[in-house]
Every structure is written in structure tokens, then in C-alpha cells.
PDB file of C-alpha atoms in Angstrom:
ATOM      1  CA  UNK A   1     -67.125 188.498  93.192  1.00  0.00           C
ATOM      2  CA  UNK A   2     -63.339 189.207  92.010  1.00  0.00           C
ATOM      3  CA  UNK A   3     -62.669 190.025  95.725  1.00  0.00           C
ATOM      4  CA  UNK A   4     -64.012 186.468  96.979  1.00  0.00           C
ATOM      5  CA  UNK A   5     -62.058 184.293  94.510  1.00  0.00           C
ATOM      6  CA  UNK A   6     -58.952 186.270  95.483  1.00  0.00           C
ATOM      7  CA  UNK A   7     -59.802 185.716  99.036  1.00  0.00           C
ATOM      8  CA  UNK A   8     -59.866 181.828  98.222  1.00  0.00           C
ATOM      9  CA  UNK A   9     -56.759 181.883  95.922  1.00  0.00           C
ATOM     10  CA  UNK A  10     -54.986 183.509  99.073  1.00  0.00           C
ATOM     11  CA  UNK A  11     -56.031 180.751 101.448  1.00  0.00           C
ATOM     12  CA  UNK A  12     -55.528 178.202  98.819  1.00  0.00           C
ATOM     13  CA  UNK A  13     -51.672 179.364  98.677  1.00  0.00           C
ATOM     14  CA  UNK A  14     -51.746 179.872 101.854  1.00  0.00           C
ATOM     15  CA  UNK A  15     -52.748 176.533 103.013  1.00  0.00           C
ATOM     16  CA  UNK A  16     -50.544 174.880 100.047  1.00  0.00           C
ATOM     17  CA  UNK A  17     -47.799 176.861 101.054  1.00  0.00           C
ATOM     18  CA  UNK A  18     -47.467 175.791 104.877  1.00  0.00           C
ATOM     19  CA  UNK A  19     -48.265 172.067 104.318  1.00  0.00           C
ATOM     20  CA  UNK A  20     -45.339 172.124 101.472  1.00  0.00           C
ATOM     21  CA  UNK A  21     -43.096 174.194 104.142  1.00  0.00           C
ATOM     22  CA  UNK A  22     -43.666 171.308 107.152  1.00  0.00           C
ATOM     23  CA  UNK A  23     -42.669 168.834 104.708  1.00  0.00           C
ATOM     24  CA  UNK A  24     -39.610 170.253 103.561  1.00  0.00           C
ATOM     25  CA  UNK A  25     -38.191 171.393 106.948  1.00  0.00           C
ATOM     26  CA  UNK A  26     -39.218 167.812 107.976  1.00  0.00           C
ATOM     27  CA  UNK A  27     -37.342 165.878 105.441  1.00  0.00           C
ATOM     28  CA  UNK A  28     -33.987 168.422 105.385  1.00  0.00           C
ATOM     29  CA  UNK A  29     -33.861 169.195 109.271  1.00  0.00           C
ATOM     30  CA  UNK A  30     -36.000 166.444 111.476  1.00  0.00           C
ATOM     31  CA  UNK A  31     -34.568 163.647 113.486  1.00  0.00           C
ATOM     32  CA  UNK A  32     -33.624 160.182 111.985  1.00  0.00           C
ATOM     33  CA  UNK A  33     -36.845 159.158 114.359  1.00  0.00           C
ATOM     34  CA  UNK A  34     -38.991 161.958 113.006  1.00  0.00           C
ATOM     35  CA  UNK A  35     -38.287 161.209 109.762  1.00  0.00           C
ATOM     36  CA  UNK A  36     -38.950 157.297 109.756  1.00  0.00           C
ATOM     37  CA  UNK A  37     -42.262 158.020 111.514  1.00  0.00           C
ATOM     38  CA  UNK A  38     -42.825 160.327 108.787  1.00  0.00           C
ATOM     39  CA  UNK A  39     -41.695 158.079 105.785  1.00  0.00           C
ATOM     40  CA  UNK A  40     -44.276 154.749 107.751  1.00  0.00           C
ATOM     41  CA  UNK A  41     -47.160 157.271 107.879  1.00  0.00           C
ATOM     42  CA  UNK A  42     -46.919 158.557 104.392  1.00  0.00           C
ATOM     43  CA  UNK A  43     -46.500 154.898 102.898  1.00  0.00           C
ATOM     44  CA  UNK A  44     -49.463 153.706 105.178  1.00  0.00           C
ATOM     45  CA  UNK A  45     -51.510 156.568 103.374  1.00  0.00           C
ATOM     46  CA  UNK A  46     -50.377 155.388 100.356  1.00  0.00           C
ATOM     47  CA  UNK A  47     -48.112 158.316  99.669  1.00  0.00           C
ATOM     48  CA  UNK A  48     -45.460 156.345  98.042  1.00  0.00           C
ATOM     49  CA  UNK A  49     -43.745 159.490  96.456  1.00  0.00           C
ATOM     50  CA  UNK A  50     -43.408 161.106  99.620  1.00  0.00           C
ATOM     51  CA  UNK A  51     -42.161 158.221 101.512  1.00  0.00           C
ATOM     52  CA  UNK A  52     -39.993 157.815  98.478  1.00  0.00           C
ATOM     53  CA  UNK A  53     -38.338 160.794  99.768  1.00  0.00           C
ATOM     54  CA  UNK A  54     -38.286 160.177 103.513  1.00  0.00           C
ATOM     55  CA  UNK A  55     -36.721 156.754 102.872  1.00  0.00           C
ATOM     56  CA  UNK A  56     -34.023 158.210 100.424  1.00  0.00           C
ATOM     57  CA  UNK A  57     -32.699 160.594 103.343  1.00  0.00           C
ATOM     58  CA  UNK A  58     -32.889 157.655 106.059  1.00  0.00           C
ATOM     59  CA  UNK A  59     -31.265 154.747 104.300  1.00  0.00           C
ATOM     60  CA  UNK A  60     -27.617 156.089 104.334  1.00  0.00           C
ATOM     61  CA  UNK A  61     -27.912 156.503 108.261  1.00  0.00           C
ATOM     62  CA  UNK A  62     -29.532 153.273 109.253  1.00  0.00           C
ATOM     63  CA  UNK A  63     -27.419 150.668 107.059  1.00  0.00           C
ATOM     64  CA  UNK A  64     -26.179 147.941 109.109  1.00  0.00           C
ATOM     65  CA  UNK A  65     -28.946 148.554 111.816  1.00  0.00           C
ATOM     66  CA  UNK A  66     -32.040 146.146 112.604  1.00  0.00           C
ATOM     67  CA  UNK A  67     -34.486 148.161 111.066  1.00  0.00           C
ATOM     68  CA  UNK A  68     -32.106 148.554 107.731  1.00  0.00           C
ATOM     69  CA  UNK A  69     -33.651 145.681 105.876  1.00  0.00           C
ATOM     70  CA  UNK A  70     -37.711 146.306 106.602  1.00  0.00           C
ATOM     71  CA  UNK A  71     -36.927 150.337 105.210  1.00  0.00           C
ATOM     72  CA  UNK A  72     -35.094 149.082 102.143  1.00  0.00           C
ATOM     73  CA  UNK A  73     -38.130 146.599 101.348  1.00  0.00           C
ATOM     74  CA  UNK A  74     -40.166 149.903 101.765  1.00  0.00           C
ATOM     75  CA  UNK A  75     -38.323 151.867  99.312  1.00  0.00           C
ATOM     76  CA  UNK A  76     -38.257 149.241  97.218  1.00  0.00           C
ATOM     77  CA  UNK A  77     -42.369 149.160  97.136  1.00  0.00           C
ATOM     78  CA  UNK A  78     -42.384 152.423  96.744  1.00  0.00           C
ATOM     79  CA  UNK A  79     -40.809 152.102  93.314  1.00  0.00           C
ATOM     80  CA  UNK A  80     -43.210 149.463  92.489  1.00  0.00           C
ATOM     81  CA  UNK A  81     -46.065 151.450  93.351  1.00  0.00           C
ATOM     82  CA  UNK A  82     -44.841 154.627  91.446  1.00  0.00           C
ATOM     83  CA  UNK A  83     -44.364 152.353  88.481  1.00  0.00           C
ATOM     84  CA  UNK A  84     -40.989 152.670  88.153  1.00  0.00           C
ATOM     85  CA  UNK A  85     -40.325 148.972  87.912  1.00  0.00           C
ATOM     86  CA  UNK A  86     -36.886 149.196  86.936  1.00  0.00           C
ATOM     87  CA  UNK A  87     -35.616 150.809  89.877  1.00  0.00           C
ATOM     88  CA  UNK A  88     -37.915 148.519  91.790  1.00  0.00           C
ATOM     89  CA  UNK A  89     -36.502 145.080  90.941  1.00  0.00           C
ATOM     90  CA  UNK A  90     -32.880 146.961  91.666  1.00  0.00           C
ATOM     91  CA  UNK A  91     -33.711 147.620  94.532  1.00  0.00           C
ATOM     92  CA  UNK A  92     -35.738 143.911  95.437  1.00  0.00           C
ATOM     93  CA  UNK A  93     -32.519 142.519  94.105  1.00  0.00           C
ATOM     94  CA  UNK A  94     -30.023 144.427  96.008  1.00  0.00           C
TER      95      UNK A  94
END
């Protein structure tokens, strides 16, 4: 029995550990492209602190582009939807 639950605790890390991995190298080493994709998926699955993050790294490069002002409004969502309303109407009045 003690052999079994360590067998699932290993995958369980395992598992954790490589989906956490992707992620990070995603978000410190992926293309501005990558990234974006990354940061529209998560916020379609309603992973607002995730996109959070995405969006965070991607703003700084895109300012003064087209797609500048629909990614802020994103970011700025994602505030609202993580409850941090503060930040949130900064960033919907900025």
C-alpha cells in the first residue's frame, strides 16, 4: 500500500513538475508570438493569473503597435477578474 501512494506522489510531482517547467521556459525564453498565443489561450480558459503573466512580459515590446491597445484591455480584465480592482481601473484608465 505505502509503495502505491509513493508511486502516485512520484507521478503527481512528476506531472506537476513538467507542466510548471513548460510554463516557465515559455514565459522567460519563447517568442513575442509564442507568448501572445500563450497569454489569448490562457485568458480564453479563463486563466486570468496566468495570462496575467504572459501579458506583463509582452506589453513593454508591443507598445505603439496595432495589437498594443486590445492586450492592454486584456491585462486590464485580468485584474478585474482576479479581483484586484484597484489595479484594474488603473489600468482601464490608463
Amino acid at each position: 500500500m505505502k509503495r502505491k501512494k509513493r508511486l502516485i506522489f512520484i507521478w503527481f510531482f512528476l506531472i506537476a513538475f513538467t507542466c510548471c517547467n513548460t510554463y516557465e521556459k515559455l514565459l522567460k525564453d519563447g517568442t513575442l508570438s509564442e507568448r501572445l498565443t500563450a497569454a489569448n489561450n490562457f485568458y480564453d480558459k479563463k486563466l486570468y493569473s496566468r495570462a496575467k503573466d504572459f501579458y506583463e512580459s509582452i506589453i513593454p515590446e508591443i507598445r505603439g503597435s496595432e495589437n498594443f491597445e486590445e492586450v492592454f484591455y486584456r491585462y486590464a480584465y485580468c485584474h478585474y477578474y482576479l479581483e484586484d480592482y484597484l489595479m484594474a481601473a488603473y489600468y482601464f484608465k490608463d
